[in-house]
Amino acid sequence: MSLADLSVLVTRPQGQAETLMAAINKAGGRASHCAVIDIVGLSDNAQLEQCKQTIMALDTFQHVIFISGNAVKFGMEWVQQYWPQLPIDIHWHGIGKKTVAQLIAQDVPCEPYQLQGAMNSEALLQHQSLQHLAQQKVLIVRGVGGRDYLAQQLTQRGAQVSYAECYQRVLPSLAEGALPEIIERQAINTVCLNSGESVTNFCQLVGAKGLNKITIVVPGDRVAAIAEELGFEHIVTAESASDQSMLEALKRL
C-alpha cells in the first residue's frame, strides 16, 4: 500500500532513524527527521560508580536482560571493560529482534525466543527459562529510569532484580521553535513517536497548540494512553516500535 499522502516525521535518536525513513520513502511517503530524544553516556559520578559496581558483579547473576539496542551498545562497553571473557552460566536475553542480533554480533550467547507477535517485554516473559526464578538473580541493562513492568513481573516469580543503568535519555538541544518550523516547512501530517518519553518530549518541544491536527503512530496501548492524556486526538497504535511494525501502522492510515 502506498504512503503517497503522508509526510512523516521520524523522531528517533540520531543514527537510528535511517532504516525507517528509507522504508517510508520506498513506500511512496516523504520522510523527515528530528530527534526528540538524545542517547548519551552517564555523567553523574554516583551513577557511574553504581554502574561499575553492578557490572563488576556480573558473575553473580543467573540472567542478564538487555532491553534495547542502546542497552547493548552502552552496556557491552561496560561489560567488555571489566570482563574480557564473559562469565559462564548466565542466560543472556535481549528484547526485540534487533537487540538479539546485536548481542549475537558481539559473541554474546543470547537465547532466542520464537513467539507470534511483538518481541517485547511481555513476549520475553513467556520464555521458558524465566518462569521459575526463586533464588535467582536477574540483571536488567537499561538507561536511567524507564519502565519497571519487567522487573515487577520477574520479582513476582521469585527473582532478585537489579538494574545496570548505563546510559541516559535527554531532551535534545533544539532552538526554540525549531521543531514547529520543521513541521510547517515539511508539511508534516504524521509523526512516529517510539515511547512515552518521546511523546512527552515532542509535546514539550512543539507546545500544546495544534497537537489535535497531527496524526501520531505509537507502539502499544500504554504509549497510546499517554498520548491521549496529553491531548493527541489522532493516534494509531503499532504492535511495537520496530521499523516493520511502525511501517505497517503507517500503511493503515
PDB file of N, CA, C and O in Angstrom, residues 28-75:
ATOM      1  N   GLY A  28       6.530   5.334  -0.910  1.00  0.00           N
ATOM      2  CA  GLY A  28       5.876   6.478  -1.539  1.00  0.00           C
ATOM      3  C   GLY A  28       5.627   7.662  -0.642  1.00  0.00           C
ATOM      4  O   GLY A  28       5.121   8.693  -1.097  1.00  0.00           O
ATOM      5  N   GLY A  29       5.968   7.542   0.645  1.00  0.00           N
ATOM      6  CA  GLY A  29       5.802   8.666   1.553  1.00  0.00           C
ATOM      7  C   GLY A  29       6.992   9.608   1.502  1.00  0.00           C
ATOM      8  O   GLY A  29       7.949   9.390   0.753  1.00  0.00           O
ATOM      9  N   ARG A  30       6.933  10.669   2.302  1.00  0.00           N
ATOM     10  CA  ARG A  30       8.025  11.631   2.393  1.00  0.00           C
ATOM     11  C   ARG A  30       8.463  11.678   3.851  1.00  0.00           C
ATOM     12  O   ARG A  30       7.704  12.101   4.719  1.00  0.00           O
ATOM     13  N   ALA A  31       9.682  11.235   4.101  1.00  0.00           N
ATOM     14  CA  ALA A  31      10.175  11.120   5.478  1.00  0.00           C
ATOM     15  C   ALA A  31      11.132  12.256   5.815  1.00  0.00           C
ATOM     16  O   ALA A  31      12.017  12.600   5.027  1.00  0.00           O
ATOM     17  N   SER A  32      10.936  12.834   6.986  1.00  0.00           N
ATOM     18  CA  SER A  32      11.857  13.827   7.545  1.00  0.00           C
ATOM     19  C   SER A  32      12.276  13.341   8.932  1.00  0.00           C
ATOM     20  O   SER A  32      11.666  12.430   9.499  1.00  0.00           O
ATOM     21  N   HIS A  33      13.316  13.968   9.477  1.00  0.00           N
ATOM     22  CA  HIS A  33      13.817  13.525  10.776  1.00  0.00           C
ATOM     23  C   HIS A  33      14.111  14.693  11.694  1.00  0.00           C
ATOM     24  O   HIS A  33      14.676  15.711  11.284  1.00  0.00           O
ATOM     25  N   CYS A  34      13.696  14.532  12.945  1.00  0.00           N
ATOM     26  CA  CYS A  34      14.119  15.423  14.022  1.00  0.00           C
ATOM     27  C   CYS A  34      14.032  14.625  15.317  1.00  0.00           C
ATOM     28  O   CYS A  34      12.950  14.197  15.717  1.00  0.00           O
ATOM     29  N   ALA A  35      15.170  14.383  15.935  1.00  0.00           N
ATOM     30  CA  ALA A  35      15.198  13.580  17.163  1.00  0.00           C
ATOM     31  C   ALA A  35      14.527  14.343  18.302  1.00  0.00           C
ATOM     32  O   ALA A  35      14.745  15.545  18.480  1.00  0.00           O
ATOM     33  N   VAL A  36      13.702  13.629  19.080  1.00  0.00           N
ATOM     34  CA  VAL A  36      13.116  14.232  20.280  1.00  0.00           C
ATOM     35  C   VAL A  36      13.735  13.636  21.544  1.00  0.00           C
ATOM     36  O   VAL A  36      13.373  14.021  22.647  1.00  0.00           O
ATOM     37  N   ILE A  37      14.676  12.693  21.363  1.00  0.00           N
ATOM     38  CA  ILE A  37      15.449  12.134  22.466  1.00  0.00           C
ATOM     39  C   ILE A  37      16.894  11.987  22.006  1.00  0.00           C
ATOM     40  O   ILE A  37      17.135  11.541  20.886  1.00  0.00           O
ATOM     41  N   ASP A  38      17.831  12.376  22.866  1.00  0.00           N
ATOM     42  CA  ASP A  38      19.249  12.100  22.634  1.00  0.00           C
ATOM     43  C   ASP A  38      19.689  11.012  23.615  1.00  0.00           C
ATOM     44  O   ASP A  38      19.292  11.017  24.785  1.00  0.00           O
ATOM     45  N   ILE A  39      20.489  10.068  23.126  1.00  0.00           N
ATOM     46  CA  ILE A  39      21.019   8.989  23.955  1.00  0.00           C
ATOM     47  C   ILE A  39      22.483   9.300  24.230  1.00  0.00           C
ATOM     48  O   ILE A  39      23.297   9.397  23.309  1.00  0.00           O
ATOM     49  N   VAL A  40      22.840   9.446  25.500  1.00  0.00           N
ATOM     50  CA  VAL A  40      24.206   9.822  25.871  1.00  0.00           C
ATOM     51  C   VAL A  40      24.668   8.958  27.040  1.00  0.00           C
ATOM     52  O   VAL A  40      23.867   8.342  27.743  1.00  0.00           O
ATOM     53  N   GLY A  41      25.980   8.914  27.232  1.00  0.00           N
ATOM     54  CA  GLY A  41      26.545   8.167  28.342  1.00  0.00           C
ATOM     55  C   GLY A  41      26.259   8.834  29.675  1.00  0.00           C
ATOM     56  O   GLY A  41      25.745   9.950  29.757  1.00  0.00           O
ATOM     57  N   LEU A  42      26.596   8.133  30.737  1.00  0.00           N
ATOM     58  CA  LEU A  42      26.389   8.670  32.079  1.00  0.00           C
ATOM     59  C   LEU A  42      27.358   9.814  32.349  1.00  0.00           C
ATOM     60  O   LEU A  42      28.489   9.812  31.877  1.00  0.00           O
ATOM     61  N   SER A  43      26.914  10.783  33.138  1.00  0.00           N
ATOM     62  CA  SER A  43      27.775  11.902  33.508  1.00  0.00           C
ATOM     63  C   SER A  43      27.870  12.099  35.016  1.00  0.00           C
ATOM     64  O   SER A  43      28.832  12.665  35.522  1.00  0.00           O
ATOM     65  N   ASP A  44      26.879  11.600  35.750  1.00  0.00           N
ATOM     66  CA  ASP A  44      26.862  11.743  37.202  1.00  0.00           C
ATOM     67  C   ASP A  44      27.813  10.724  37.839  1.00  0.00           C
ATOM     68  O   ASP A  44      27.763   9.531  37.529  1.00  0.00           O
ATOM     69  N   ASN A  45      28.665  11.190  38.714  1.00  0.00           N
ATOM     70  CA  ASN A  45      29.673  10.307  39.315  1.00  0.00           C
ATOM     71  C   ASN A  45      29.052   9.159  40.105  1.00  0.00           C
ATOM     72  O   ASN A  45      29.555   8.027  40.066  1.00  0.00           O
ATOM     73  N   ALA A  46      27.970   9.425  40.802  1.00  0.00           N
ATOM     74  CA  ALA A  46      27.318   8.373  41.579  1.00  0.00           C
ATOM     75  C   ALA A  46      26.738   7.301  40.656  1.00  0.00           C
ATOM     76  O   ALA A  46      26.828   6.097  40.945  1.00  0.00           O
ATOM     77  N   GLN A  47      26.151   7.734  39.550  1.00  0.00           N
ATOM     78  CA  GLN A  47      25.605   6.772  38.587  1.00  0.00           C
ATOM     79  C   GLN A  47      26.715   5.955  37.938  1.00  0.00           C
ATOM     80  O   GLN A  47      26.569   4.740  37.732  1.00  0.00           O
ATOM     81  N   LEU A  48      27.821   6.608  37.616  1.00  0.00           N
ATOM     82  CA  LEU A  48      28.958   5.900  37.037  1.00  0.00           C
ATOM     83  C   LEU A  48      29.489   4.835  37.989  1.00  0.00           C
ATOM     84  O   LEU A  48      29.772   3.699  37.579  1.00  0.00           O
ATOM     85  N   GLU A  49      29.626   5.181  39.245  1.00  0.00           N
ATOM     86  CA  GLU A  49      30.155   4.231  40.230  1.00  0.00           C
ATOM     87  C   GLU A  49      29.179   3.072  40.449  1.00  0.00           C
ATOM     88  O   GLU A  49      29.596   1.915  40.579  1.00  0.00           O
ATOM     89  N   GLN A  50      27.887   3.387  40.493  1.00  0.00           N
ATOM     90  CA  GLN A  50      26.889   2.339  40.680  1.00  0.00           C
ATOM     91  C   GLN A  50      26.906   1.353  39.525  1.00  0.00           C
ATOM     92  O   GLN A  50      26.855   0.130  39.716  1.00  0.00           O
ATOM     93  N   CYS A  51      27.007   1.868  38.307  1.00  0.00           N
ATOM     94  CA  CYS A  51      27.055   1.005  37.132  1.00  0.00           C
ATOM     95  C   CYS A  51      28.316   0.137  37.157  1.00  0.00           C
ATOM     96  O   CYS A  51      28.254  -1.072  36.891  1.00  0.00           O
ATOM     97  N   LYS A  52      29.431   0.734  37.511  1.00  0.00           N
ATOM     98  CA  LYS A  52      30.684  -0.011  37.582  1.00  0.00           C
ATOM     99  C   LYS A  52      30.588  -1.164  38.569  1.00  0.00           C
ATOM    100  O   LYS A  52      30.961  -2.308  38.245  1.00  0.00           O
ATOM    101  N   GLN A  53      30.074  -0.900  39.760  1.00  0.00           N
ATOM    102  CA  GLN A  53      29.990  -1.937  40.784  1.00  0.00           C
ATOM    103  C   GLN A  53      29.048  -3.061  40.355  1.00  0.00           C
ATOM    104  O   GLN A  53      29.316  -4.247  40.613  1.00  0.00           O
ATOM    105  N   THR A  54      27.960  -2.695  39.688  1.00  0.00           N
ATOM    106  CA  THR A  54      27.000  -3.709  39.225  1.00  0.00           C
ATOM    107  C   THR A  54      27.623  -4.600  38.159  1.00  0.00           C
ATOM    108  O   THR A  54      27.500  -5.829  38.202  1.00  0.00           O
ATOM    109  N   ILE A  55      28.312  -3.993  37.199  1.00  0.00           N
ATOM    110  CA  ILE A  55      28.926  -4.775  36.121  1.00  0.00           C
ATOM    111  C   ILE A  55      30.056  -5.650  36.658  1.00  0.00           C
ATOM    112  O   ILE A  55      30.242  -6.793  36.204  1.00  0.00           O
ATOM    113  N   MET A  56      30.788  -5.164  37.641  1.00  0.00           N
ATOM    114  CA  MET A  56      31.871  -5.974  38.217  1.00  0.00           C
ATOM    115  C   MET A  56      31.330  -7.218  38.925  1.00  0.00           C
ATOM    116  O   MET A  56      32.047  -8.206  39.085  1.00  0.00           O
ATOM    117  N   ALA A  57      30.060  -7.162  39.328  1.00  0.00           N
ATOM    118  CA  ALA A  57      29.436  -8.314  39.986  1.00  0.00           C
ATOM    119  C   ALA A  57      28.624  -9.152  39.006  1.00  0.00           C
ATOM    120  O   ALA A  57      27.755  -9.929  39.410  1.00  0.00           O
ATOM    121  N   LEU A  58      28.922  -9.034  37.723  1.00  0.00           N
ATOM    122  CA  LEU A  58      28.132  -9.695  36.683  1.00  0.00           C
ATOM    123  C   LEU A  58      28.038 -11.202  36.888  1.00  0.00           C
ATOM    124  O   LEU A  58      26.999 -11.821  36.611  1.00  0.00           O
ATOM    125  N   ASP A  59      29.094 -11.806  37.383  1.00  0.00           N
ATOM    126  CA  ASP A  59      29.113 -13.264  37.523  1.00  0.00           C
ATOM    127  C   ASP A  59      28.229 -13.779  38.656  1.00  0.00           C
ATOM    128  O   ASP A  59      28.106 -14.994  38.849  1.00  0.00           O
ATOM    129  N   THR A  60      27.591 -12.874  39.393  1.00  0.00           N
ATOM    130  CA  THR A  60      26.686 -13.306  40.463  1.00  0.00           C
ATOM    131  C   THR A  60      25.244 -13.441  39.976  1.00  0.00           C
ATOM    132  O   THR A  60      24.373 -13.859  40.753  1.00  0.00           O
ATOM    133  N   PHE A  61      25.004 -13.097  38.710  1.00  0.00           N
ATOM    134  CA  PHE A  61      23.644 -13.139  38.169  1.00  0.00           C
ATOM    135  C   PHE A  61      23.438 -14.401  37.335  1.00  0.00           C
ATOM    136  O   PHE A  61      24.355 -14.872  36.664  1.00  0.00           O
ATOM    137  N   GLN A  62      22.206 -14.913  37.365  1.00  0.00           N
ATOM    138  CA  GLN A  62      21.849 -16.068  36.535  1.00  0.00           C
ATOM    139  C   GLN A  62      21.244 -15.648  35.191  1.00  0.00           C
ATOM    140  O   GLN A  62      21.287 -16.399  34.226  1.00  0.00           O
ATOM    141  N   HIS A  63      20.671 -14.443  35.143  1.00  0.00           N
ATOM    142  CA  HIS A  63      20.062 -13.935  33.906  1.00  0.00           C
ATOM    143  C   HIS A  63      20.462 -12.479  33.716  1.00  0.00           C
ATOM    144  O   HIS A  63      20.495 -11.701  34.678  1.00  0.00           O
ATOM    145  N   VAL A  64      20.760 -12.108  32.466  1.00  0.00           N
ATOM    146  CA  VAL A  64      21.031 -10.710  32.117  1.00  0.00           C
ATOM    147  C   VAL A  64      20.137 -10.358  30.934  1.00  0.00           C
ATOM    148  O   VAL A  64      20.137 -11.052  29.914  1.00  0.00           O
ATOM    149  N   ILE A  65      19.363  -9.274  31.069  1.00  0.00           N
ATOM    150  CA  ILE A  65      18.406  -8.864  30.044  1.00  0.00           C
ATOM    151  C   ILE A  65      18.772  -7.471  29.534  1.00  0.00           C
ATOM    152  O   ILE A  65      18.847  -6.517  30.320  1.00  0.00           O
ATOM    153  N   PHE A  66      19.005  -7.355  28.230  1.00  0.00           N
ATOM    154  CA  PHE A  66      19.234  -6.057  27.588  1.00  0.00           C
ATOM    155  C   PHE A  66      17.911  -5.597  26.991  1.00  0.00           C
ATOM    156  O   PHE A  66      17.314  -6.291  26.175  1.00  0.00           O
ATOM    157  N   ILE A  67      17.466  -4.417  27.366  1.00  0.00           N
ATOM    158  CA  ILE A  67      16.108  -4.013  26.977  1.00  0.00           C
ATOM    159  C   ILE A  67      16.048  -3.384  25.588  1.00  0.00           C
ATOM    160  O   ILE A  67      14.957  -3.200  25.049  1.00  0.00           O
ATOM    161  N   SER A  68      17.190  -3.050  24.986  1.00  0.00           N
ATOM    162  CA  SER A  68      17.158  -2.362  23.691  1.00  0.00           C
ATOM    163  C   SER A  68      18.538  -2.396  23.049  1.00  0.00           C
ATOM    164  O   SER A  68      19.527  -2.791  23.674  1.00  0.00           O
ATOM    165  N   GLY A  69      18.594  -1.918  21.805  1.00  0.00           N
ATOM    166  CA  GLY A  69      19.874  -1.780  21.134  1.00  0.00           C
ATOM    167  C   GLY A  69      20.782  -0.793  21.847  1.00  0.00           C
ATOM    168  O   GLY A  69      22.008  -0.977  21.894  1.00  0.00           O
ATOM    169  N   ASN A  70      20.213   0.271  22.404  1.00  0.00           N
ATOM    170  CA  ASN A  70      21.024   1.221  23.173  1.00  0.00           C
ATOM    171  C   ASN A  70      21.638   0.552  24.395  1.00  0.00           C
ATOM    172  O   ASN A  70      22.784   0.830  24.766  1.00  0.00           O
ATOM    173  N   ALA A  71      20.869  -0.339  25.020  1.00  0.00           N
ATOM    174  CA  ALA A  71      21.396  -1.063  26.181  1.00  0.00           C
ATOM    175  C   ALA A  71      22.569  -1.943  25.782  1.00  0.00           C
ATOM    176  O   ALA A  71      23.549  -2.078  26.532  1.00  0.00           O
ATOM    177  N   VAL A  72      22.484  -2.548  24.591  1.00  0.00           N
ATOM    178  CA  VAL A  72      23.603  -3.368  24.110  1.00  0.00           C
ATOM    179  C   VAL A  72      24.823  -2.485  23.842  1.00  0.00           C
ATOM    180  O   VAL A  72      25.938  -2.792  24.266  1.00  0.00           O
ATOM    181  N   LYS A  73      24.606  -1.390  23.135  1.00  0.00           N
ATOM    182  CA  LYS A  73      25.722  -0.510  22.768  1.00  0.00           C
ATOM    183  C   LYS A  73      26.479  -0.016  23.999  1.00  0.00           C
ATOM    184  O   LYS A  73      27.711  -0.157  24.090  1.00  0.00           O
ATOM    185  N   PHE A  74      25.763   0.562  24.941  1.00  0.00           N
ATOM    186  CA  PHE A  74      26.427   1.136  26.114  1.00  0.00           C
ATOM    187  C   PHE A  74      26.759   0.062  27.143  1.00  0.00           C
ATOM    188  O   PHE A  74      27.820   0.100  27.773  1.00  0.00           O
ATOM    189  N   GLY A  75      25.859  -0.901  27.311  1.00  0.00           N
ATOM    190  CA  GLY A  75      26.083  -1.939  28.314  1.00  0.00           C
ATOM    191  C   GLY A  75      27.275  -2.816  27.991  1.00  0.00           C
ATOM    192  O   GLY A  75      28.075  -3.145  28.879  1.00  0.00           O
TER     193      GLY A  75
END
